[in-house]
Coordinates of C-alpha atoms in Angstrom, one line a residue:
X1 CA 17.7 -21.1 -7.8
X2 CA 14.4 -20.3 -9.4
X3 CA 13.3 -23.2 -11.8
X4 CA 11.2 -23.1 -15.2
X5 CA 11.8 -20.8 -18.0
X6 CA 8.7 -18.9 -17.3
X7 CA 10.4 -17.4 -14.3
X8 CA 13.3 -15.5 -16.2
X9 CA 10.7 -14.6 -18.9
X10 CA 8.9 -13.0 -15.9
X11 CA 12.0 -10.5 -15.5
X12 CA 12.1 -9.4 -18.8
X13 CA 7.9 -8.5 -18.9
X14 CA 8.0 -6.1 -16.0
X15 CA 11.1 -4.6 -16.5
X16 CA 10.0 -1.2 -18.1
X17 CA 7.7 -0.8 -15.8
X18 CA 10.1 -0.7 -13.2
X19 CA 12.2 1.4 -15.0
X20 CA 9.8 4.2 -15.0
X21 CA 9.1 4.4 -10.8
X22 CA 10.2 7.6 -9.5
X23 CA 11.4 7.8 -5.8
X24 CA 11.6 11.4 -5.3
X25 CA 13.1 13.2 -2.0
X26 CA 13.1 16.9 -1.3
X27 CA 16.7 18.8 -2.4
X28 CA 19.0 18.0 0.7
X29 CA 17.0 15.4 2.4
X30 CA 18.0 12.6 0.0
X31 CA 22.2 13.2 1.1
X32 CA 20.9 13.6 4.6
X33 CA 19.0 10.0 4.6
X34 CA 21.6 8.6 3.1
X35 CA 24.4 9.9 5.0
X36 CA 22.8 9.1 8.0
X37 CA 22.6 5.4 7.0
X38 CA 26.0 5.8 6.3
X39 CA 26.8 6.8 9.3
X40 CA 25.8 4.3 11.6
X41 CA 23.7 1.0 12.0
X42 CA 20.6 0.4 12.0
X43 CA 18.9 1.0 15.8
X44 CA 16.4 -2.2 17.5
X45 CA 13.4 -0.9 19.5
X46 CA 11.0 2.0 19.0
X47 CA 7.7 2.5 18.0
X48 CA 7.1 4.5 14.8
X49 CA 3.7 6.6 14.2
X50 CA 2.3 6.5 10.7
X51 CA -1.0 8.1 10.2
X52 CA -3.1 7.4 6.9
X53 CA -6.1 8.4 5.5
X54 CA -8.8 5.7 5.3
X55 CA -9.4 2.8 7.4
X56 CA -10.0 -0.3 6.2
X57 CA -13.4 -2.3 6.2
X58 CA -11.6 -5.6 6.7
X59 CA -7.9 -6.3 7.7
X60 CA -7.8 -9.5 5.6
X61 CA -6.6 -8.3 2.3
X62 CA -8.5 -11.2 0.5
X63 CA -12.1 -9.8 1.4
X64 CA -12.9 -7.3 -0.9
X65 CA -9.6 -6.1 -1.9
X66 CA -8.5 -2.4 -1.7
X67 CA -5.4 0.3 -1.2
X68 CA -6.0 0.4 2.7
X69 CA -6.0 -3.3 2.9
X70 CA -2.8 -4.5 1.2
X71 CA -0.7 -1.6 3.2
X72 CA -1.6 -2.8 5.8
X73 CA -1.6 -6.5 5.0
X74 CA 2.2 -5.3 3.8
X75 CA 3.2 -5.5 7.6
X76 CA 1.8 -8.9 8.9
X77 CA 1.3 -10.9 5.5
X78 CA 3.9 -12.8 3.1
X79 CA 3.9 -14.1 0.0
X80 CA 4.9 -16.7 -2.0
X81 CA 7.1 -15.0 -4.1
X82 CA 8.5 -11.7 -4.4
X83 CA 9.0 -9.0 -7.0
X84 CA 12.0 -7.1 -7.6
X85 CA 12.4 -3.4 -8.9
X86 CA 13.0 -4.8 -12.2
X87 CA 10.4 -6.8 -12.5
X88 CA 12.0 -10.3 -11.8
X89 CA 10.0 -12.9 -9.9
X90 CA 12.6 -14.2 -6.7
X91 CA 11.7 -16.8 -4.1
X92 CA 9.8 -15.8 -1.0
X93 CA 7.8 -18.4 1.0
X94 CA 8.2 -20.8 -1.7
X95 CA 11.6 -21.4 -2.2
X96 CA 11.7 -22.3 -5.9
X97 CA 8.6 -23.8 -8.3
X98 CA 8.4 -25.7 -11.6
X99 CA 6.1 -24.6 -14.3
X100 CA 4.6 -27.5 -16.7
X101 CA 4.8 -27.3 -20.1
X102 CA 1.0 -26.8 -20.6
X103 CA 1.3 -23.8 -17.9
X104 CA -1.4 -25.3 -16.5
X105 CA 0.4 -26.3 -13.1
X106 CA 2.9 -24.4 -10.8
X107 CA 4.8 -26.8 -8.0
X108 CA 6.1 -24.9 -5.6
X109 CA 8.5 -26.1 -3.5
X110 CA 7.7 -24.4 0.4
X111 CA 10.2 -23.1 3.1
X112 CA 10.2 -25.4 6.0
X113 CA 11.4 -22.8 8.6
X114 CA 8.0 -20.3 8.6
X115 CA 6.1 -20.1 11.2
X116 CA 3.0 -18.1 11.1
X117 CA 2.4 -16.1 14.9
X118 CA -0.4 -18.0 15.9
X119 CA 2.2 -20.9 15.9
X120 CA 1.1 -22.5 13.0
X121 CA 3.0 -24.3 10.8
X122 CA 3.3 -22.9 7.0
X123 CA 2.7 -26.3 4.7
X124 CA 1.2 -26.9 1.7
X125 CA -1.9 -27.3 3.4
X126 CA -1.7 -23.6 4.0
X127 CA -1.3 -22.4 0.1
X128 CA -4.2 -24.5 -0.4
X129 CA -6.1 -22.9 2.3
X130 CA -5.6 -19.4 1.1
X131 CA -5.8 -20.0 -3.0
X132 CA -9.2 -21.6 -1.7
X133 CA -10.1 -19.2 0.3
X134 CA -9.4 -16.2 -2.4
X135 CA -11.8 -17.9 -4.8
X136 CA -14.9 -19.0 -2.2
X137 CA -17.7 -16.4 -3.0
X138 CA -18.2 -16.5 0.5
X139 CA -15.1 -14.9 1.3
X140 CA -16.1 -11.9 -1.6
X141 CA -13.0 -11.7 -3.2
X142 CA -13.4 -9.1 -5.5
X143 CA -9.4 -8.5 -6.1
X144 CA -7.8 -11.4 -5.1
X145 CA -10.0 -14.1 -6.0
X146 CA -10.8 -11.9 -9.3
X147 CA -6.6 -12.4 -9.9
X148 CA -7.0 -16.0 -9.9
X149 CA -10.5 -16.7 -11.7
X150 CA -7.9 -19.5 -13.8
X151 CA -7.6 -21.2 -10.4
X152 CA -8.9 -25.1 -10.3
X153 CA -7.0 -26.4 -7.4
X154 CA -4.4 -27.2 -5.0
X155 CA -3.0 -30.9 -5.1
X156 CA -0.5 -31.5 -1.9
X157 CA 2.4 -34.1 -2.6
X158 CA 3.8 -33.8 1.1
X159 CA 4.1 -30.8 3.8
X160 CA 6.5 -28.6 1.9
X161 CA 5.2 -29.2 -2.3
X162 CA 1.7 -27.8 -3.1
X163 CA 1.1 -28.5 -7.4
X164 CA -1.3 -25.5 -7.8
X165 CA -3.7 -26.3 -10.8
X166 CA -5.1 -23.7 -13.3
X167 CA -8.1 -24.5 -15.9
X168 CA -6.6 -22.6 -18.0
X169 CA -2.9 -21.0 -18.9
X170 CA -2.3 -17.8 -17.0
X171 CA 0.9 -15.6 -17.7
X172 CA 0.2 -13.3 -14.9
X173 CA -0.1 -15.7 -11.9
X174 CA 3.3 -15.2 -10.5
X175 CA 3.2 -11.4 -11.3
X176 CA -0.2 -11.0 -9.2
X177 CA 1.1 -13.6 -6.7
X178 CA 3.9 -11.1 -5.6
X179 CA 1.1 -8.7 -4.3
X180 CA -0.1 -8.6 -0.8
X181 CA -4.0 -8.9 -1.9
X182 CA -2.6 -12.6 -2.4
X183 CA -0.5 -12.7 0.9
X184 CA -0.8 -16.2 3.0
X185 CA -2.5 -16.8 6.2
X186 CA -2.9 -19.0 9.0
X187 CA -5.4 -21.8 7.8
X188 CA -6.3 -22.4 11.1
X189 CA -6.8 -17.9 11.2
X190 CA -8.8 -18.5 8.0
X191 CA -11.6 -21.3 9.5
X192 CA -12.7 -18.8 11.9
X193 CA -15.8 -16.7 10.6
X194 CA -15.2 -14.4 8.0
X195 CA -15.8 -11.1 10.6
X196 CA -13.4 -12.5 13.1
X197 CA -11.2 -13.1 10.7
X198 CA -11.1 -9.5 9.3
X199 CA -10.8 -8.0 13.0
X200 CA -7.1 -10.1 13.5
X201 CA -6.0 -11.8 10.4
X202 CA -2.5 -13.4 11.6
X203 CA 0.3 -13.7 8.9
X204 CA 3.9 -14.7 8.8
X205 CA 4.9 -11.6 8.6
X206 CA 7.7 -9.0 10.7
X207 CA 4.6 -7.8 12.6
X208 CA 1.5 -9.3 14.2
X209 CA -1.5 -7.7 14.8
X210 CA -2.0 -6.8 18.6
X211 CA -4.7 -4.8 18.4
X212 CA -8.1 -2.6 16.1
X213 CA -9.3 0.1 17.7
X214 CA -11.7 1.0 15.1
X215 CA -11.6 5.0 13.5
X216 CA -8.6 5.6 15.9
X217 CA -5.6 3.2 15.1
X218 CA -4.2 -0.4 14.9
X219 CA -1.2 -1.8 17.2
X220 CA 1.5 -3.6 15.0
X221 CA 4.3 -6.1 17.3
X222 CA 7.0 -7.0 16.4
X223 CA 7.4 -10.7 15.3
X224 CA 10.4 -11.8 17.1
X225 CA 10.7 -15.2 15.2
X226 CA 11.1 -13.7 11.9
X227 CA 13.6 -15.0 9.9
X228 CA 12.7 -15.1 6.2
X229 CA 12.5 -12.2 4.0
X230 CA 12.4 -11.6 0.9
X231 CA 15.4 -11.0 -0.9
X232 CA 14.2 -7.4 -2.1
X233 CA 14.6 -6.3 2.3
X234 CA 17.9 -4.9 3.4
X235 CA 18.4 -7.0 6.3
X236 CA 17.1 -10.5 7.2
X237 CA 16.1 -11.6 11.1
X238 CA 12.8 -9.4 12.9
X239 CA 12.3 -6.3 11.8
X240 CA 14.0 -3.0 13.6
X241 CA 11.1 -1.8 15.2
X242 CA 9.5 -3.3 18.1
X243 CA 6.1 -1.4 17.4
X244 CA 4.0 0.5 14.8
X245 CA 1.1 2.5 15.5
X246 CA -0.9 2.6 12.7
X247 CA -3.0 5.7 13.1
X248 CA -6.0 6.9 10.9
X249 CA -6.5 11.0 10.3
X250 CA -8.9 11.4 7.5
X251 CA -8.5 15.6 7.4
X252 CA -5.6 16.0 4.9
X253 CA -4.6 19.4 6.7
X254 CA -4.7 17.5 10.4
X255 CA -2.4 14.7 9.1
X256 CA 0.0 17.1 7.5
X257 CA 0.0 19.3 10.8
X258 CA 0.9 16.3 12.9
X259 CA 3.9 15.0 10.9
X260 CA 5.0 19.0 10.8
X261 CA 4.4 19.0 15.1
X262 CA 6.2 15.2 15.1
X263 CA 3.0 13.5 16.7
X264 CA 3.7 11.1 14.3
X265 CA 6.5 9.6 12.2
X266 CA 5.2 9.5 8.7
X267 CA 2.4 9.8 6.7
X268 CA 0.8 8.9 3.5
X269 CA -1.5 10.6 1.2
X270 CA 0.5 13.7 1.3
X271 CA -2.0 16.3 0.1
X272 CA -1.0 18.0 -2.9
X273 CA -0.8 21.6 -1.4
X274 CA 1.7 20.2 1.4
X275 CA 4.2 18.6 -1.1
X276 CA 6.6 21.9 -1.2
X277 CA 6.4 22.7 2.7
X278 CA 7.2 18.9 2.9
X279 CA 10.7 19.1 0.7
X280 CA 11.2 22.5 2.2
X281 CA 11.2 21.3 5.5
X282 CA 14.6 20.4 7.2
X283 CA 12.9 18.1 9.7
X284 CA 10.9 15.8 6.7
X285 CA 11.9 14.2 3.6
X286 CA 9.5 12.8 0.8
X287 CA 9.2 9.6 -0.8
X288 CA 7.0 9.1 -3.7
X289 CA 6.0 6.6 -6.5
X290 CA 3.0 5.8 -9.3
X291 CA 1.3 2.4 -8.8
X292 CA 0.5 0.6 -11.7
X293 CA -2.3 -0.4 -13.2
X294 CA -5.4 1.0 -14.6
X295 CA -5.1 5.4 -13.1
X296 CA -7.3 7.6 -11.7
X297 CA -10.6 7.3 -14.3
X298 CA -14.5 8.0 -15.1
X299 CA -15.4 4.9 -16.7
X300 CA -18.3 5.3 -18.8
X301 CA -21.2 3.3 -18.6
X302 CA -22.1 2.2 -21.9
X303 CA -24.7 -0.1 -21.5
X304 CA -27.3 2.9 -21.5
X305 CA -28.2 6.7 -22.8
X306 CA -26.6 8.9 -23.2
X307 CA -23.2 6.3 -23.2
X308 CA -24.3 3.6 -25.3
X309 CA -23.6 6.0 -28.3
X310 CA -19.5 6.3 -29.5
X311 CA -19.9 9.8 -30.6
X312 CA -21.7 11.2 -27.4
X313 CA -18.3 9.2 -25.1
X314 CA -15.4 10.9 -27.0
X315 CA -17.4 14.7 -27.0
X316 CA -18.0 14.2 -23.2
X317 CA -14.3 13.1 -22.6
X318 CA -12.8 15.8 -24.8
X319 CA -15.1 18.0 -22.6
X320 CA -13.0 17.6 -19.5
X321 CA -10.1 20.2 -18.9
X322 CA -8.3 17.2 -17.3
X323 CA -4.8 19.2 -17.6
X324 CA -6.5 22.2 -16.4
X325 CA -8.2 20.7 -13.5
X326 CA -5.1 18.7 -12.2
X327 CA -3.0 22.5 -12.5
X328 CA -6.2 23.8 -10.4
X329 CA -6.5 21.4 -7.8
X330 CA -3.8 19.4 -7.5
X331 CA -0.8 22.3 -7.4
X332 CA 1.1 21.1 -10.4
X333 CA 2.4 18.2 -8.4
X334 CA 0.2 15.3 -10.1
X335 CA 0.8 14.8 -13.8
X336 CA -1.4 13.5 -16.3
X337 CA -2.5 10.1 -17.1
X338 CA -4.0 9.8 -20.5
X339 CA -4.0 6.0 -21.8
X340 CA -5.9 3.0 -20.1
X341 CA -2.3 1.9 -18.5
X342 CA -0.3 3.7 -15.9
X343 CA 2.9 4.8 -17.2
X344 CA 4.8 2.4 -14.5
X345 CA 2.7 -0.6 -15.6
X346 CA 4.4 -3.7 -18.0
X347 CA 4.2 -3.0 -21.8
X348 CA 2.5 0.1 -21.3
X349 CA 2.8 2.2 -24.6
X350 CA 2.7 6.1 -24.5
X351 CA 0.8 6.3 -27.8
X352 CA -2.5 7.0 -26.2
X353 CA -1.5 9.4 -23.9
X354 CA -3.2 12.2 -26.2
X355 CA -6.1 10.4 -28.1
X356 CA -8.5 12.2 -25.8
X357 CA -7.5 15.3 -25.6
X358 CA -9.8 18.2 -24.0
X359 CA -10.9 19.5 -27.1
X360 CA -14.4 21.5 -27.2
X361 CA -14.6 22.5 -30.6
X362 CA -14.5 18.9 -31.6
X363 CA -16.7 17.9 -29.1
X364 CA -18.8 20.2 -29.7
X365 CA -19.3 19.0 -33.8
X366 CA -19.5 15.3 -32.0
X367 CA -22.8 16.3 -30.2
X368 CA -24.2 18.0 -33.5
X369 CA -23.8 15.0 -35.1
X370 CA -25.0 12.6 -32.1
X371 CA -28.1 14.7 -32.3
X372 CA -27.8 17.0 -30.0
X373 CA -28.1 19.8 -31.8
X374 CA -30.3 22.6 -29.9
X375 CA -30.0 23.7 -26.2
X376 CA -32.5 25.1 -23.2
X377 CA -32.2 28.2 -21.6
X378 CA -29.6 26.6 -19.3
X379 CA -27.4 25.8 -22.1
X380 CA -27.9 22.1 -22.0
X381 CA -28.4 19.9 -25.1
X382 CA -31.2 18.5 -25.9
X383 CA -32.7 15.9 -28.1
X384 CA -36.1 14.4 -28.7
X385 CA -37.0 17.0 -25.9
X386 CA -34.5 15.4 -23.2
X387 CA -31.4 17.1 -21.9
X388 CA -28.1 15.6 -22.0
X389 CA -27.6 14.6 -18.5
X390 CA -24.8 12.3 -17.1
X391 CA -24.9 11.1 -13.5
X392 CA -22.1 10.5 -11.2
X393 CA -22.6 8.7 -8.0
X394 CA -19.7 10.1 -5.6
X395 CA -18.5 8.2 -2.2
X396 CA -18.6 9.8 1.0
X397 CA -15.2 8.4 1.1
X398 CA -13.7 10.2 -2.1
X399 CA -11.0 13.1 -1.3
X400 CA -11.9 16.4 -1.6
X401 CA -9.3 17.2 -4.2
X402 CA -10.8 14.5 -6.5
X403 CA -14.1 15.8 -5.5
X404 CA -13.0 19.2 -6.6
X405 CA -11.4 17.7 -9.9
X406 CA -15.4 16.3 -10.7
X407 CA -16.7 19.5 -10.3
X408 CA -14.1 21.0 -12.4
X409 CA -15.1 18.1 -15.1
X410 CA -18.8 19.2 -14.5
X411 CA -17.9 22.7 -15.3
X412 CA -16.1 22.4 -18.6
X413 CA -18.6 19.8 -19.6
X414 CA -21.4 21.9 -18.9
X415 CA -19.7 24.2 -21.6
X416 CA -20.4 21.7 -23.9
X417 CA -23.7 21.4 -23.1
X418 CA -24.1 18.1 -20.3
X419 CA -25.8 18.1 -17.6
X420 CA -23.4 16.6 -15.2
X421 CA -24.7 15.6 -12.0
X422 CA -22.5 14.7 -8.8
X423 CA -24.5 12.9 -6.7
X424 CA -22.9 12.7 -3.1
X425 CA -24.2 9.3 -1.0
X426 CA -22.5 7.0 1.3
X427 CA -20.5 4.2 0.0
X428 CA -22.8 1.4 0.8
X429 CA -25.4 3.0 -1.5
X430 CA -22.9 4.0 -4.6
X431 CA -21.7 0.3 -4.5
X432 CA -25.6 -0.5 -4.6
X433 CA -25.8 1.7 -7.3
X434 CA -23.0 0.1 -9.1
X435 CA -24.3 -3.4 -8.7
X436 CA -27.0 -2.1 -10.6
X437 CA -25.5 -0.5 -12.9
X438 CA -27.0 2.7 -12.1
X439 CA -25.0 5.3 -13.1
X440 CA -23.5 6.6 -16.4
X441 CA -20.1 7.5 -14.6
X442 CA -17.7 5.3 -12.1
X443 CA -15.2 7.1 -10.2
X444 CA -12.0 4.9 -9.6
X445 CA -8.8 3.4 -10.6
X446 CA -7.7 0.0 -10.4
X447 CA -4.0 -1.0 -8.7
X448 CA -1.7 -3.9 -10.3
X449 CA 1.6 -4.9 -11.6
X450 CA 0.7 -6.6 -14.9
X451 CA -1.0 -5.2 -17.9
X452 CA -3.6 -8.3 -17.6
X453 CA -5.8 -5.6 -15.6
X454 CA -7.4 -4.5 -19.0
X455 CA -8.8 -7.9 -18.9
X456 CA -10.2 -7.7 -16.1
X457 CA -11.2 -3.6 -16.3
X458 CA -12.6 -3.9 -19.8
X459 CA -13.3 -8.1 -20.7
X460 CA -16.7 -9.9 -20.9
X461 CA -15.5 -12.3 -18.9
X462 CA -15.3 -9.4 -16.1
X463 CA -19.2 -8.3 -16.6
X464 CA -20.3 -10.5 -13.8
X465 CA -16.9 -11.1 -12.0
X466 CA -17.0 -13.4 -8.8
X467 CA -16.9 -10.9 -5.3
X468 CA -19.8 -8.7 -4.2
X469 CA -23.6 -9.5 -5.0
X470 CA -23.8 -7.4 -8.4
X471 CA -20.4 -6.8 -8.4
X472 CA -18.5 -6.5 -11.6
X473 CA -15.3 -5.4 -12.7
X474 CA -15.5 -4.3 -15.7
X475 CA -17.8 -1.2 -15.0
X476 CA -18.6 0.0 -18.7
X477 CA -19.9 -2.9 -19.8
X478 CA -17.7 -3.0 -22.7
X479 CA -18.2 -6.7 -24.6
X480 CA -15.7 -7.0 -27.7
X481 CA -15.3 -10.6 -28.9
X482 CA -11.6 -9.2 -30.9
X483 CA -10.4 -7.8 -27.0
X484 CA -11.3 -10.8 -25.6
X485 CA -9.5 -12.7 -27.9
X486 CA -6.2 -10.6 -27.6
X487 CA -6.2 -9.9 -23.8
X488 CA -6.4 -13.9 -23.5
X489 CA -4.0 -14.7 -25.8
X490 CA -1.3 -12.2 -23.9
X491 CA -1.9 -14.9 -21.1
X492 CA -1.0 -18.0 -23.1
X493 CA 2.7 -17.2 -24.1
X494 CA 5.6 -15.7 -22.0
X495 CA 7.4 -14.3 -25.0
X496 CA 7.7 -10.9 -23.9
X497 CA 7.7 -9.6 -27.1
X498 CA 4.7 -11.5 -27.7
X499 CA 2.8 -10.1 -25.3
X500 CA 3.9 -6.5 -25.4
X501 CA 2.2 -7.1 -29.2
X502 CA -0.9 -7.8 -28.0
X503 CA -0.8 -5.5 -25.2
X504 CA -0.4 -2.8 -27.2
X505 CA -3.4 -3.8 -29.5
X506 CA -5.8 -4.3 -26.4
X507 CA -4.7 -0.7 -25.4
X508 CA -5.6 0.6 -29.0
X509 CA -9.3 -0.9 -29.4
X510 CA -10.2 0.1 -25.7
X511 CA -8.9 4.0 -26.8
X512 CA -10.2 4.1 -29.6
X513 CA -13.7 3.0 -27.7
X514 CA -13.5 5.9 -25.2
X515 CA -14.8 4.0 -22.2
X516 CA -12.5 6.2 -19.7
X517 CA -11.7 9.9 -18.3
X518 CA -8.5 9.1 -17.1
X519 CA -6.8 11.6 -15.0
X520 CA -4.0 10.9 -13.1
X521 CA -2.1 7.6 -11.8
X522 CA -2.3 6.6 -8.3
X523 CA 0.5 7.6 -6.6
X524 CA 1.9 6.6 -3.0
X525 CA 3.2 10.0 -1.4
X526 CA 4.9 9.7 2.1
X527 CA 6.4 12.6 4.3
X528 CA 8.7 10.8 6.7
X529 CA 10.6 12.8 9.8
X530 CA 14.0 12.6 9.4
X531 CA 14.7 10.5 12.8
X532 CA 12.7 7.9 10.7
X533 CA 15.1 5.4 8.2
X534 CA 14.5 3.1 5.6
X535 CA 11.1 3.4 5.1
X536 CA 11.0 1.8 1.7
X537 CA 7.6 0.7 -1.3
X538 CA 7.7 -2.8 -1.6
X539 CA 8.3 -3.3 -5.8
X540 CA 5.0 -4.9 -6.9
X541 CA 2.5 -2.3 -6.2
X542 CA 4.7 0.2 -4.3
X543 CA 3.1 0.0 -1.1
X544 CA 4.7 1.0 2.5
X545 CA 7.0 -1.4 4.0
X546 CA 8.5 -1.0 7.6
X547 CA 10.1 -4.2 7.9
X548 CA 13.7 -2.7 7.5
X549 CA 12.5 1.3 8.9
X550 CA 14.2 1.7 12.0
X551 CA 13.9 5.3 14.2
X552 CA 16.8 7.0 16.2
X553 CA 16.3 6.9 19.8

């Protein structure tokens, strides 16, 4: 049984964003899945194909920390604990824990049956290792150790009971230990250098890491020892399939064309324009979810012209056609995300869906009274003889279709009267750029299961996070001493109630600010063959699991 109050209070705070996950399957596929689970057990052996879109930098999920990483790290890494559907916190590697009255330390008591597959023992020595590991700058954390910034350390009272110590009380740290940015791995893995170590990371996990072979694919094996689940899995013992091909197709057309031909098994990133030939194809069916956290945004960079002024923020996000763009590019198959929160995240409110709105006319009277009251022959404001420009660093790595959506934002803006630029570079120099907080526009989103991601998107304390030289989190510079006060107070009670309060205030001052475009949330979106079963999202983030997928021989 799970011990400390804080645990059931953990169920309650994440369980309407649970409620609102959609898992959606194409009209006649979902009875076929099912029936065929129905129909018989569950097959051992195989090797399943699953293509993706972008390759990681690093396998280790604690370096850095994005998407790519923690689906992958969802195959060889566990976790301490585990998330449910609704919300609730259950055991996983740590078989039960104890909170303190303070909340200032977390004793978790430790399976002693886990083996990680380099045949290292899991003890407490390893939790200490990792939470360690996550918060060295060396390791440039930017997700994971940015989680845990309350961290102090790890205190080991024998092999199997690890008191984790935090400076200061933190009402997210089980939530954000559930995710696979914070899975555990072999200490004696995690001495090697930090390159080796992101080559072939080795976990506990249903599958081990047999191979890279960088810009083509990674070789998954099964882990035959595997014994100990979590109890969100369908079955317990090694996983189904005795091999997974992890394959990388960038081309969205090229990976839709090879799930369609059945060169491979599934797929993620469905593109937009193949969702209805994917539920109108007998051979496929669809599975599909929103992640939480922070959606699809702009953030505007406030801490210079022509950003640092209110009234020149709200004309230039009621500029953008959002609605219209996501109709143009995206098919009508993505919806709108209009608040700071993701509609699937904890004590997210829909009352700042619409308090952006595209809106011209008013941003258009916004820009007269900013100043900007006379144009060139191009159309472009202007003001003490400089035109209204806004730049907007762009990855080599962004999709086209949000590509396209930019330059559908650049469009309707220019109707206003900006000057947007989209500046196209590599990633290595956009990250530059952002280090330097040289831009007036970052294009991103930020995935989590707890609403404590607008502290870390829009807090001081975030301005100069721990991770990458020049790295910071909170990329529009926002600094409001009254946020501050309420996103840190959400972490000091577990009263749900409490905390959906203040939640709800933090997502009022940071609207009423305008410091985002948001646009859509992040959604996983997987076309499956229909010989493939039981490829399900993991509940925290909604990543790909194939521990219990198993294919028909």
């Amino acid at each position: 049984m799970l011990s400390g109050h804080t645990v059931s209070q953990s169920g309650k705070t994440l369980l309407l964003g649970a409620l609102l996950v959609t898992v959606s399957l194409p009209l006649g596929a979902c009875h076929k899945n099912k029936h065929a689970r129905r129909a018989g057990s569950p097959v051992s052996g195989g090797t399943l194909i699953y293509a993706t879109d972008r390759e990681p930098v690093c396998l280790d999920p604690h370096v850095q920390g994005d998407m790519p990483q923690v689906f992958v790290a969802q195959q060889y890494l566990d976790s301490l604990v585990s998330m449910d559907k609704a919300g609730t916190i259950h055991p996983w590697l740590a078989s039960s824990w104890d909170i303190s009255p303070d909340g200032l330390s977390y004793t978790f008591h430790l399976r002693s049956d886990v083996t990680f597959t380099d045949g290292t023992p899991f003890t407490a020595e390893a939790v200490k290792a990792n939470l360690d590991h996550m918060v060295d700058p060396a390791t440039q954390s930017s997700t994971a150790g940015g989680y845990i910034r309350q961290y102090h350390s790890t205190e080991i009272v024998d092999s199997h009971t690890a008191i984790v110590h935090l400076s200061r009380p933190y009402a997210a740290f089980l939530e954000v230990l559930a995710q696979g940015f914070l899975g555990i791995e072999s200490p004696q893995a995690l001495a090697r250098p930090r390159d080796l170590n992101c080559q072939a990371p080795v976990g506990s996990g249903p599958f081990r890491i047999a191979s890279w072979d960088r810009q083509n694919k990674i070789v998954f094996d099964r882990n035959n020892a595997y014994h100990w689940a979590p109890p969100t899995a369908l079955h317990d013992g090694p996983a189904y399939l005795e091999h997974v091909e992890w394959r990388f197709i960038p081309e969205p057309s090229a990976r839709f064309a090879a799930v369609q031909a059945a060169e491979v098994d599934a797929i993620d990133s469905l593109p937009p324009e193949a969702e209805t030939p994917a539920r109108h194809n007998a051979d496929l069916w669809v599975l599909m979810a929103d992640r939480p956290g922070n959606p699809t945004n702009g953030t505007l960079n406030i801490r210079r012209a022509p950003f640092n002024d209110q009234l020149v923020r709200e004309a230039f996000i009621r500029s953008a056609d959002i609605e219209g763009a996501l109709s143009s590019v995206f098919f009508h198959h993505y919806r709108r995300a209009g608040g700071p929160l993701t509609a699937t995240t904890p004590f997210y409110s829909p009352d700042f869906e619409h308090a952006a709105d595209y809106n011209p006319d008013k941003a258009n009277t916004l820009l007269d009274q900013a100043g900007w009251t006379t144009k060139d022959a191009d159309g472009i404001r202007k003001r003490n003889g400089q035109r209204l420009t806004v730049h907007i660093p762009l990855r080599a790595s962004l999709s086209n279709s949000e590509r396209t959506l930019w330059e559908q934002v650049q469009a309707t803006a220019r109707e206003t009267g900006f000057d947007v630029l989209l500046e196209n570079a590599d990633d290595t120099s956009v990250n530059a750029r952002e280090g330097q907080w040289d831009y007036d526009v970052r294009v991103g989103y930020w995935n989590t299961n707890t609403a404590d991601v607008l502290r870390i998107v829009f807090s001081s304390e975030f301005l100069g996070a721990a991770g990458i030289a020049g790295h910071h989190q909170n990329e529009s510079g926002f600094s409001n001493p009254e946020f501050d006060r309420i996103v840190n107070a959400a972490l000091l009670t577990t009263d749900s109630e409490q905390r959906r309060d203040l939640y709800y205030q933090a997502q009022k001052i940071v609207s009423a600010a305008f410091l985002q475009i948001t646009t859509y949330p992040q959604t996983t979106r997987l076309a499956i063959s229909k010989r493939v079963h039981d490829i399900r999202l993991e509940p925290s983030l909604n990543v790909t699991t194939l521990y219990d997928a198993w294919v028909e021989q």
